Tab-separated table of C-alpha atoms in Angstrom:
chain	number	residue	atom	x	y	z
C	86	UNK	CA	0.000	0.000	0.000
C	87	UNK	CA	1.284	3.478	-0.897
C	88	UNK	CA	1.925	6.086	1.776
C	89	UNK	CA	-1.077	8.092	0.603
C	90	UNK	CA	-3.306	5.014	0.752
C	91	UNK	CA	-1.984	4.150	4.203
C	92	UNK	CA	-2.633	7.696	5.412
C	93	UNK	CA	-6.185	7.579	4.052
C	94	UNK	CA	-6.856	4.264	5.790
C	95	UNK	CA	-5.344	5.647	9.000
C	96	UNK	CA	-7.463	8.815	8.895
C	97	UNK	CA	-10.644	6.933	7.963
C	98	UNK	CA	-10.213	4.407	10.782
C	99	UNK	CA	-9.484	7.177	13.292
C	100	UNK	CA	-12.467	9.281	12.221
C	101	UNK	CA	-14.802	6.260	12.131
C	102	UNK	CA	-13.862	5.108	15.629
C	103	UNK	CA	-14.217	8.594	17.115
C	104	UNK	CA	-17.517	9.207	15.307
C	105	UNK	CA	-19.013	5.887	16.433
C	106	UNK	CA	-18.016	6.538	20.029
C	107	UNK	CA	-19.215	10.152	20.145
C	108	UNK	CA	-22.490	9.253	18.405
C	109	UNK	CA	-22.999	6.434	20.879
C	110	UNK	CA	-22.487	8.789	23.809
C	111	UNK	CA	-25.000	11.250	22.342
C	112	UNK	CA	-27.793	8.784	21.478
C	113	UNK	CA	-29.714	7.279	24.424
C	114	UNK	CA	-31.075	4.047	22.893
C	115	UNK	CA	-28.886	3.062	19.943
C	116	UNK	CA	-25.835	4.425	21.734
C	117	UNK	CA	-24.710	1.117	23.231
C	118	UNK	CA	-24.476	-0.559	19.822
C	119	UNK	CA	-22.493	2.334	18.346
C	120	UNK	CA	-20.046	2.362	21.272
C	121	UNK	CA	-19.694	-1.413	20.955
C	122	UNK	CA	-18.635	-0.918	17.321
C	123	UNK	CA	-16.084	1.815	18.127
C	124	UNK	CA	-13.175	-0.703	18.336
C	125	UNK	CA	-14.023	-2.147	14.891
C	126	UNK	CA	-12.307	0.454	12.631
C	127	UNK	CA	-9.042	0.221	14.595
C	128	UNK	CA	-9.168	-3.583	14.717
C	129	UNK	CA	-9.779	-3.720	10.962
C	130	UNK	CA	-6.913	-1.294	10.331
C	131	UNK	CA	-4.647	-3.510	12.434
C	132	UNK	CA	-5.640	-6.668	10.562
C	133	UNK	CA	-4.809	-5.015	7.210
C	134	UNK	CA	-1.774	-2.918	8.146
C	135	UNK	CA	-0.253	-4.492	11.237
C	136	UNK	CA	-0.737	-4.183	14.975
C	137	UNK	CA	2.091	-1.663	15.393
C	138	UNK	CA	0.435	0.928	13.177
C	139	UNK	CA	-2.910	0.247	14.829
C	140	UNK	CA	-1.327	0.908	18.230
C	141	UNK	CA	-0.187	4.294	16.949
C	142	UNK	CA	-3.703	5.038	15.724
C	143	UNK	CA	-5.170	4.009	19.073
C	144	UNK	CA	-2.666	6.145	20.988
C	145	UNK	CA	-3.562	9.171	18.860
C	146	UNK	CA	-7.281	8.657	19.521
C	147	UNK	CA	-6.672	8.466	23.276
C	148	UNK	CA	-4.502	11.610	23.195
C	149	UNK	CA	-7.217	13.504	21.295
C	150	UNK	CA	-9.762	12.662	23.975
C	151	UNK	CA	-7.290	13.627	26.714
C	152	UNK	CA	-6.746	17.014	25.067
C	153	UNK	CA	-10.239	17.884	23.889
C	154	UNK	CA	-12.688	15.546	25.660
C	155	UNK	CA	-14.228	15.761	29.099
C	156	UNK	CA	-13.538	13.303	31.894
C	157	UNK	CA	-16.515	11.121	30.961
C	158	UNK	CA	-15.352	10.817	27.347
C	159	UNK	CA	-11.781	10.102	28.448
C	160	UNK	CA	-12.800	7.234	30.739
C	161	UNK	CA	-15.269	5.870	28.200
C	162	UNK	CA	-12.838	5.775	25.309
C	163	UNK	CA	-10.133	4.363	27.587
C	164	UNK	CA	-12.336	1.269	27.926
C	165	UNK	CA	-12.621	1.053	24.135
C	166	UNK	CA	-8.826	1.324	23.903
C	167	UNK	CA	-8.385	-1.384	26.539
C	168	UNK	CA	-10.640	-3.757	24.603
C	169	UNK	CA	-8.639	-3.118	21.425
C	170	UNK	CA	-5.377	-3.825	23.281
C	171	UNK	CA	-6.715	-7.054	24.783
C	172	UNK	CA	-8.017	-8.251	21.420
C	173	UNK	CA	-4.742	-7.472	19.671
C	174	UNK	CA	-2.972	-9.403	22.439
C	175	UNK	CA	-5.263	-12.405	21.874
C	176	UNK	CA	-5.478	-12.443	18.072
C	177	UNK	CA	-2.917	-14.368	16.065
C	178	UNK	CA	-2.067	-16.781	18.882
C	179	UNK	CA	-4.091	-19.672	17.502
C	180	UNK	CA	-6.529	-19.502	20.406
C	181	UNK	CA	-10.093	-20.813	20.072
C	182	UNK	CA	-12.800	-18.183	20.139
C	183	UNK	CA	-13.805	-18.890	23.756
C	184	UNK	CA	-10.248	-18.124	24.947
C	185	UNK	CA	-10.222	-14.834	23.034
C	186	UNK	CA	-13.632	-13.817	24.410
C	187	UNK	CA	-12.752	-14.876	27.969
C	188	UNK	CA	-9.388	-13.063	27.889
C	189	UNK	CA	-10.788	-9.787	26.562
C	190	UNK	CA	-13.922	-9.869	28.727
C	191	UNK	CA	-12.031	-10.965	31.830
C	192	UNK	CA	-9.410	-8.258	31.349
C	193	UNK	CA	-12.103	-5.616	30.920
C	194	UNK	CA	-13.955	-6.909	33.972
C	195	UNK	CA	-10.854	-6.819	36.190
C	196	UNK	CA	-9.915	-3.322	34.994
C	197	UNK	CA	-13.396	-1.851	35.494
C	198	UNK	CA	-13.799	-3.563	38.878
C	199	UNK	CA	-10.450	-2.193	40.019
C	200	UNK	CA	-11.325	1.338	38.893
C	201	UNK	CA	-14.701	1.206	40.650
C	202	UNK	CA	-13.234	-0.151	43.886
C	203	UNK	CA	-10.547	2.523	43.829
C	204	UNK	CA	-13.122	5.251	43.166
C	205	UNK	CA	-15.592	4.172	45.863
C	206	UNK	CA	-13.047	3.057	48.452
C	207	UNK	CA	-14.728	-0.210	49.433
C	208	UNK	CA	-17.043	-2.875	48.064
C	209	UNK	CA	-19.809	-1.962	50.514
C	210	UNK	CA	-19.723	1.691	49.403
C	211	UNK	CA	-19.854	0.601	45.773
C	212	UNK	CA	-22.901	-1.639	46.345
C	213	UNK	CA	-24.652	1.043	48.408
C	214	UNK	CA	-24.154	3.768	45.803
C	215	UNK	CA	-25.116	1.402	42.998
C	216	UNK	CA	-28.305	0.458	44.831
C	217	UNK	CA	-29.157	4.144	45.331
C	218	UNK	CA	-28.505	4.935	41.670
C	219	UNK	CA	-30.716	2.065	40.487
C	220	UNK	CA	-33.553	3.118	42.793
C	221	UNK	CA	-33.371	6.689	41.488
C	222	UNK	CA	-33.386	5.490	37.865
C	223	UNK	CA	-36.381	3.237	38.483
C	224	UNK	CA	-38.257	6.112	40.129
C	225	UNK	CA	-37.498	8.397	37.178
C	226	UNK	CA	-38.689	5.700	34.769
C	227	UNK	CA	-41.919	5.250	36.724
C	228	UNK	CA	-42.604	8.990	36.625
C	229	UNK	CA	-42.047	8.914	32.867
C	230	UNK	CA	-44.493	6.000	32.526
C	231	UNK	CA	-47.090	7.937	34.527
C	232	UNK	CA	-46.718	10.960	32.226
C	233	UNK	CA	-47.151	8.685	29.205
C	234	UNK	CA	-50.466	7.484	30.608
C	235	UNK	CA	-49.562	4.019	31.892
C	236	UNK	CA	-51.998	2.440	34.329
C	237	UNK	CA	-51.587	3.602	37.924
C	238	UNK	CA	-51.893	0.007	39.146
C	239	UNK	CA	-48.974	-1.081	36.968
C	240	UNK	CA	-46.686	1.743	38.082
C	241	UNK	CA	-47.627	1.210	41.736
C	242	UNK	CA	-46.858	-2.506	41.448
C	243	UNK	CA	-43.482	-1.722	39.903
C	244	UNK	CA	-42.790	0.807	42.659
C	245	UNK	CA	-43.525	-1.840	45.297
C	246	UNK	CA	-41.216	-4.327	43.565
C	247	UNK	CA	-38.425	-1.771	43.042
C	248	UNK	CA	-36.435	-2.760	46.176
C	249	UNK	CA	-36.400	-6.429	45.111
C	250	UNK	CA	-35.446	-5.512	41.552
C	251	UNK	CA	-32.549	-3.315	42.641
C	252	UNK	CA	-31.330	-5.922	45.129
C	253	UNK	CA	-31.292	-8.615	42.440
C	254	UNK	CA	-29.571	-6.376	39.873
C	255	UNK	CA	-26.873	-5.433	42.398
C	256	UNK	CA	-26.307	-9.111	43.206
C	257	UNK	CA	-25.826	-10.120	39.585
C	258	UNK	CA	-23.980	-6.973	38.480
C	259	UNK	CA	-20.619	-8.826	38.091
C	260	UNK	CA	-22.228	-11.338	35.716
C	261	UNK	CA	-24.044	-8.572	33.818
C	262	UNK	CA	-20.791	-6.655	33.438
C	263	UNK	CA	-18.899	-9.716	32.176
C	264	UNK	CA	-21.765	-10.671	29.853
C	265	UNK	CA	-21.827	-7.174	28.363
C	266	UNK	CA	-18.103	-7.266	27.660
C	267	UNK	CA	-18.398	-10.788	26.212
C	268	UNK	CA	-21.190	-9.756	23.834
C	269	UNK	CA	-19.241	-6.693	22.650
C	270	UNK	CA	-16.098	-8.797	22.158
C	271	UNK	CA	-17.950	-11.487	20.220
C	272	UNK	CA	-19.717	-8.876	18.080
C	273	UNK	CA	-16.373	-7.387	17.043
C	274	UNK	CA	-14.867	-10.830	16.389
C	275	UNK	CA	-17.800	-11.847	14.183
C	276	UNK	CA	-17.525	-8.610	12.205
C	277	UNK	CA	-13.776	-9.113	11.707
C	278	UNK	CA	-14.464	-12.713	10.713
C	279	UNK	CA	-16.889	-11.572	8.014
C	280	UNK	CA	-14.863	-8.563	6.827
C	281	UNK	CA	-11.593	-10.467	6.397
C	282	UNK	CA	-12.380	-14.030	5.266
C	283	UNK	CA	-8.778	-14.553	4.129
C	284	UNK	CA	-7.508	-13.645	7.629
C	285	UNK	CA	-9.818	-15.879	9.635
C	286	UNK	CA	-7.009	-18.128	10.834
C	287	UNK	CA	-5.305	-15.037	12.274
C	288	UNK	CA	-8.452	-13.899	14.079
C	289	UNK	CA	-9.434	-17.171	15.804
C	290	UNK	CA	-8.566	-20.826	15.312
C	291	UNK	CA	-12.051	-21.861	14.231
C	292	UNK	CA	-12.971	-23.289	10.869
C	293	UNK	CA	-16.550	-22.038	11.078
C	294	UNK	CA	-18.000	-20.015	13.949
C	295	UNK	CA	-21.368	-21.625	13.237
C	296	UNK	CA	-19.853	-24.921	14.407
C	297	UNK	CA	-18.494	-23.506	17.660
C	298	UNK	CA	-19.342	-25.196	20.943
C	299	UNK	CA	-18.466	-24.383	24.536
C	300	UNK	CA	-15.753	-26.443	26.285
C	301	UNK	CA	-17.356	-29.578	27.725
C	302	UNK	CA	-15.975	-29.051	31.298
C	303	UNK	CA	-18.050	-25.845	31.469
C	304	UNK	CA	-21.120	-27.972	32.159
C	305	UNK	CA	-19.701	-28.782	35.611
C	306	UNK	CA	-19.476	-25.086	36.406
C	307	UNK	CA	-23.100	-24.774	35.292
C	308	UNK	CA	-24.253	-27.742	37.410
C	309	UNK	CA	-22.243	-27.038	40.579
C	310	UNK	CA	-22.996	-23.317	40.628
C	311	UNK	CA	-26.673	-24.070	40.001
C	312	UNK	CA	-26.803	-26.539	42.895
C	313	UNK	CA	-25.044	-24.017	45.150
C	314	UNK	CA	-28.033	-21.703	44.795
C	315	UNK	CA	-29.984	-24.100	47.046
C	316	UNK	CA	-27.568	-23.829	49.973
C	317	UNK	CA	-29.218	-22.935	53.309
C	318	UNK	CA	-29.238	-19.490	54.918
C	319	UNK	CA	-25.872	-18.324	56.186
C	320	UNK	CA	-24.112	-18.993	52.891
C	321	UNK	CA	-25.199	-15.738	51.233
C	322	UNK	CA	-21.749	-14.677	49.988
C	323	UNK	CA	-21.186	-18.127	48.476
C	324	UNK	CA	-24.646	-18.135	46.890
C	325	UNK	CA	-24.093	-14.701	45.310
C	326	UNK	CA	-20.777	-15.882	43.832
C	327	UNK	CA	-22.423	-19.089	42.609
C	328	UNK	CA	-25.263	-17.110	41.016
C	329	UNK	CA	-22.803	-14.980	39.056
C	330	UNK	CA	-20.802	-18.039	37.929
C	331	UNK	CA	-24.046	-19.706	36.894
C	332	UNK	CA	-25.050	-16.698	34.786
C	333	UNK	CA	-21.601	-16.478	33.162
C	334	UNK	CA	-21.831	-20.140	32.125
C	335	UNK	CA	-25.338	-19.425	30.791
C	336	UNK	CA	-23.840	-16.682	28.595
C	337	UNK	CA	-21.510	-19.183	26.908
C	338	UNK	CA	-24.357	-21.646	26.339
C	339	UNK	CA	-26.353	-18.769	24.864
C	340	UNK	CA	-23.480	-18.208	22.416
C	341	UNK	CA	-23.504	-21.917	21.559
C	342	UNK	CA	-27.255	-21.772	20.994
C	343	UNK	CA	-26.766	-18.791	18.678
C	344	UNK	CA	-24.164	-20.773	16.747
C	345	UNK	CA	-26.680	-23.605	16.295
C	346	UNK	CA	-29.354	-21.192	15.079
C	347	UNK	CA	-26.896	-19.562	12.656
C	348	UNK	CA	-25.787	-23.019	11.454
C	349	UNK	CA	-29.312	-24.018	10.426
C	350	UNK	CA	-30.109	-20.595	8.995
C	351	UNK	CA	-27.054	-20.981	6.757
C	352	UNK	CA	-27.645	-24.585	5.700
C	353	UNK	CA	-31.381	-24.090	5.122
C	354	UNK	CA	-30.815	-20.824	3.193
C	355	UNK	CA	-33.252	-18.896	5.389
C	356	UNK	CA	-33.915	-15.397	3.945
C	357	UNK	CA	-31.978	-12.607	5.659
C	358	UNK	CA	-35.162	-10.779	6.630
C	359	UNK	CA	-36.396	-13.796	8.592
C	360	UNK	CA	-32.958	-14.245	10.149
C	361	UNK	CA	-32.960	-10.629	11.327
C	362	UNK	CA	-36.456	-11.006	12.761
C	363	UNK	CA	-35.439	-14.183	14.591
C	364	UNK	CA	-32.348	-12.550	16.104
C	365	UNK	CA	-34.426	-9.589	17.311
C	366	UNK	CA	-36.820	-12.008	19.022
C	367	UNK	CA	-33.921	-13.951	20.534
C	368	UNK	CA	-32.357	-10.846	22.067
C	369	UNK	CA	-35.537	-9.082	23.192
C	370	UNK	CA	-38.030	-11.850	23.995
C	371	UNK	CA	-37.219	-13.786	27.158
C	372	UNK	CA	-38.861	-17.028	26.006
C	373	UNK	CA	-36.732	-17.153	22.843
C	374	UNK	CA	-33.602	-16.239	24.820
C	375	UNK	CA	-34.153	-19.112	27.243
C	376	UNK	CA	-34.871	-21.459	24.336
C	377	UNK	CA	-31.504	-20.589	22.751
C	378	UNK	CA	-29.714	-21.151	26.083
C	379	UNK	CA	-31.400	-24.554	26.415
C	380	UNK	CA	-30.466	-25.357	22.817
C	381	UNK	CA	-26.807	-24.645	23.573
C	382	UNK	CA	-26.828	-26.623	26.815
C	383	UNK	CA	-28.564	-29.737	25.504
C	384	UNK	CA	-26.384	-29.726	22.395
C	385	UNK	CA	-23.820	-31.437	24.639
C	386	UNK	CA	-25.937	-34.570	24.433
C	387	UNK	CA	-28.133	-33.932	21.394
C	388	UNK	CA	-25.335	-32.925	18.985
C	389	UNK	CA	-27.910	-31.019	16.930
C	390	UNK	CA	-25.406	-30.129	14.181
C	391	UNK	CA	-24.059	-33.704	13.925
C	392	UNK	CA	-20.533	-32.415	14.563
C	393	UNK	CA	-19.426	-35.601	16.313
C	394	UNK	CA	-20.433	-37.655	13.275
C	395	UNK	CA	-18.558	-35.191	11.061
C	396	UNK	CA	-15.440	-35.563	13.240
C	397	UNK	CA	-15.639	-39.353	12.979
C	398	UNK	CA	-16.059	-39.193	9.195
C	399	UNK	CA	-14.233	-36.034	8.025
C	400	UNK	CA	-14.052	-37.240	4.446
C	401	UNK	CA	-17.826	-37.215	4.154
C	402	UNK	CA	-18.272	-33.740	5.601
C	403	UNK	CA	-19.668	-31.207	3.217
């Protein structure tokens, strides 16, 4: 690539990443998706032009936010930069996709947890402030519902249940945080996988992401953590930890269920419109979400994609 072409790619990737992030911060609903895509231009630039040049691009983006952005923008984009660094560390090592996702998500989780603990001083202060913030947000949402004309009985019921809701959300916040990072990581990996088909072996060591399955030992984490939820009173700290481990294992079985769905969509040539509709239902309708989790879990025994038969007879695989 010529110097002019390299400069254009550099400038385009920089502008795209900054624009996605700033747009995501400005938009209340679609913002999360745009922020999740902010690492993509830099990752793509690194795949095409080398990690060293991508590190320079990333450093420039961080410096720009340090010079011209507020504290909120600086911290926010620092998390984007950290995800890019963790992914560049993981890519090209021949790791399976679950190792890449776990490394990036785990690194992000540790970093964010450390920053929050440092900022609040103690875990109890963090939980207390988080609980207060959630209660205030729920109250604001309920007032908005009342202004929109929602039934008074519904809003009053939600107000009565607010303490239980906030308590549960605070308990599972570690799992929610890890799951969010895992989804963002996987989204960026899938996009890289589709954008650079000739570089797939560099991205992850997987022949086809639609044939991915979770490591078999993970089922023991799922079973043992699930059984731990039935421990008697007095084991609250253990039960909270078990609940978060249980939910993290559920996330990976959800990914496996998605892979199964994508596998059959591909092999049955399902129209893209119907695929999009199905994915919307999976992500926003609880029944479909649970069905996909169950699909991923029971694939351990059902082998719904016949992958074990394909492994035994590789010559007959199509």
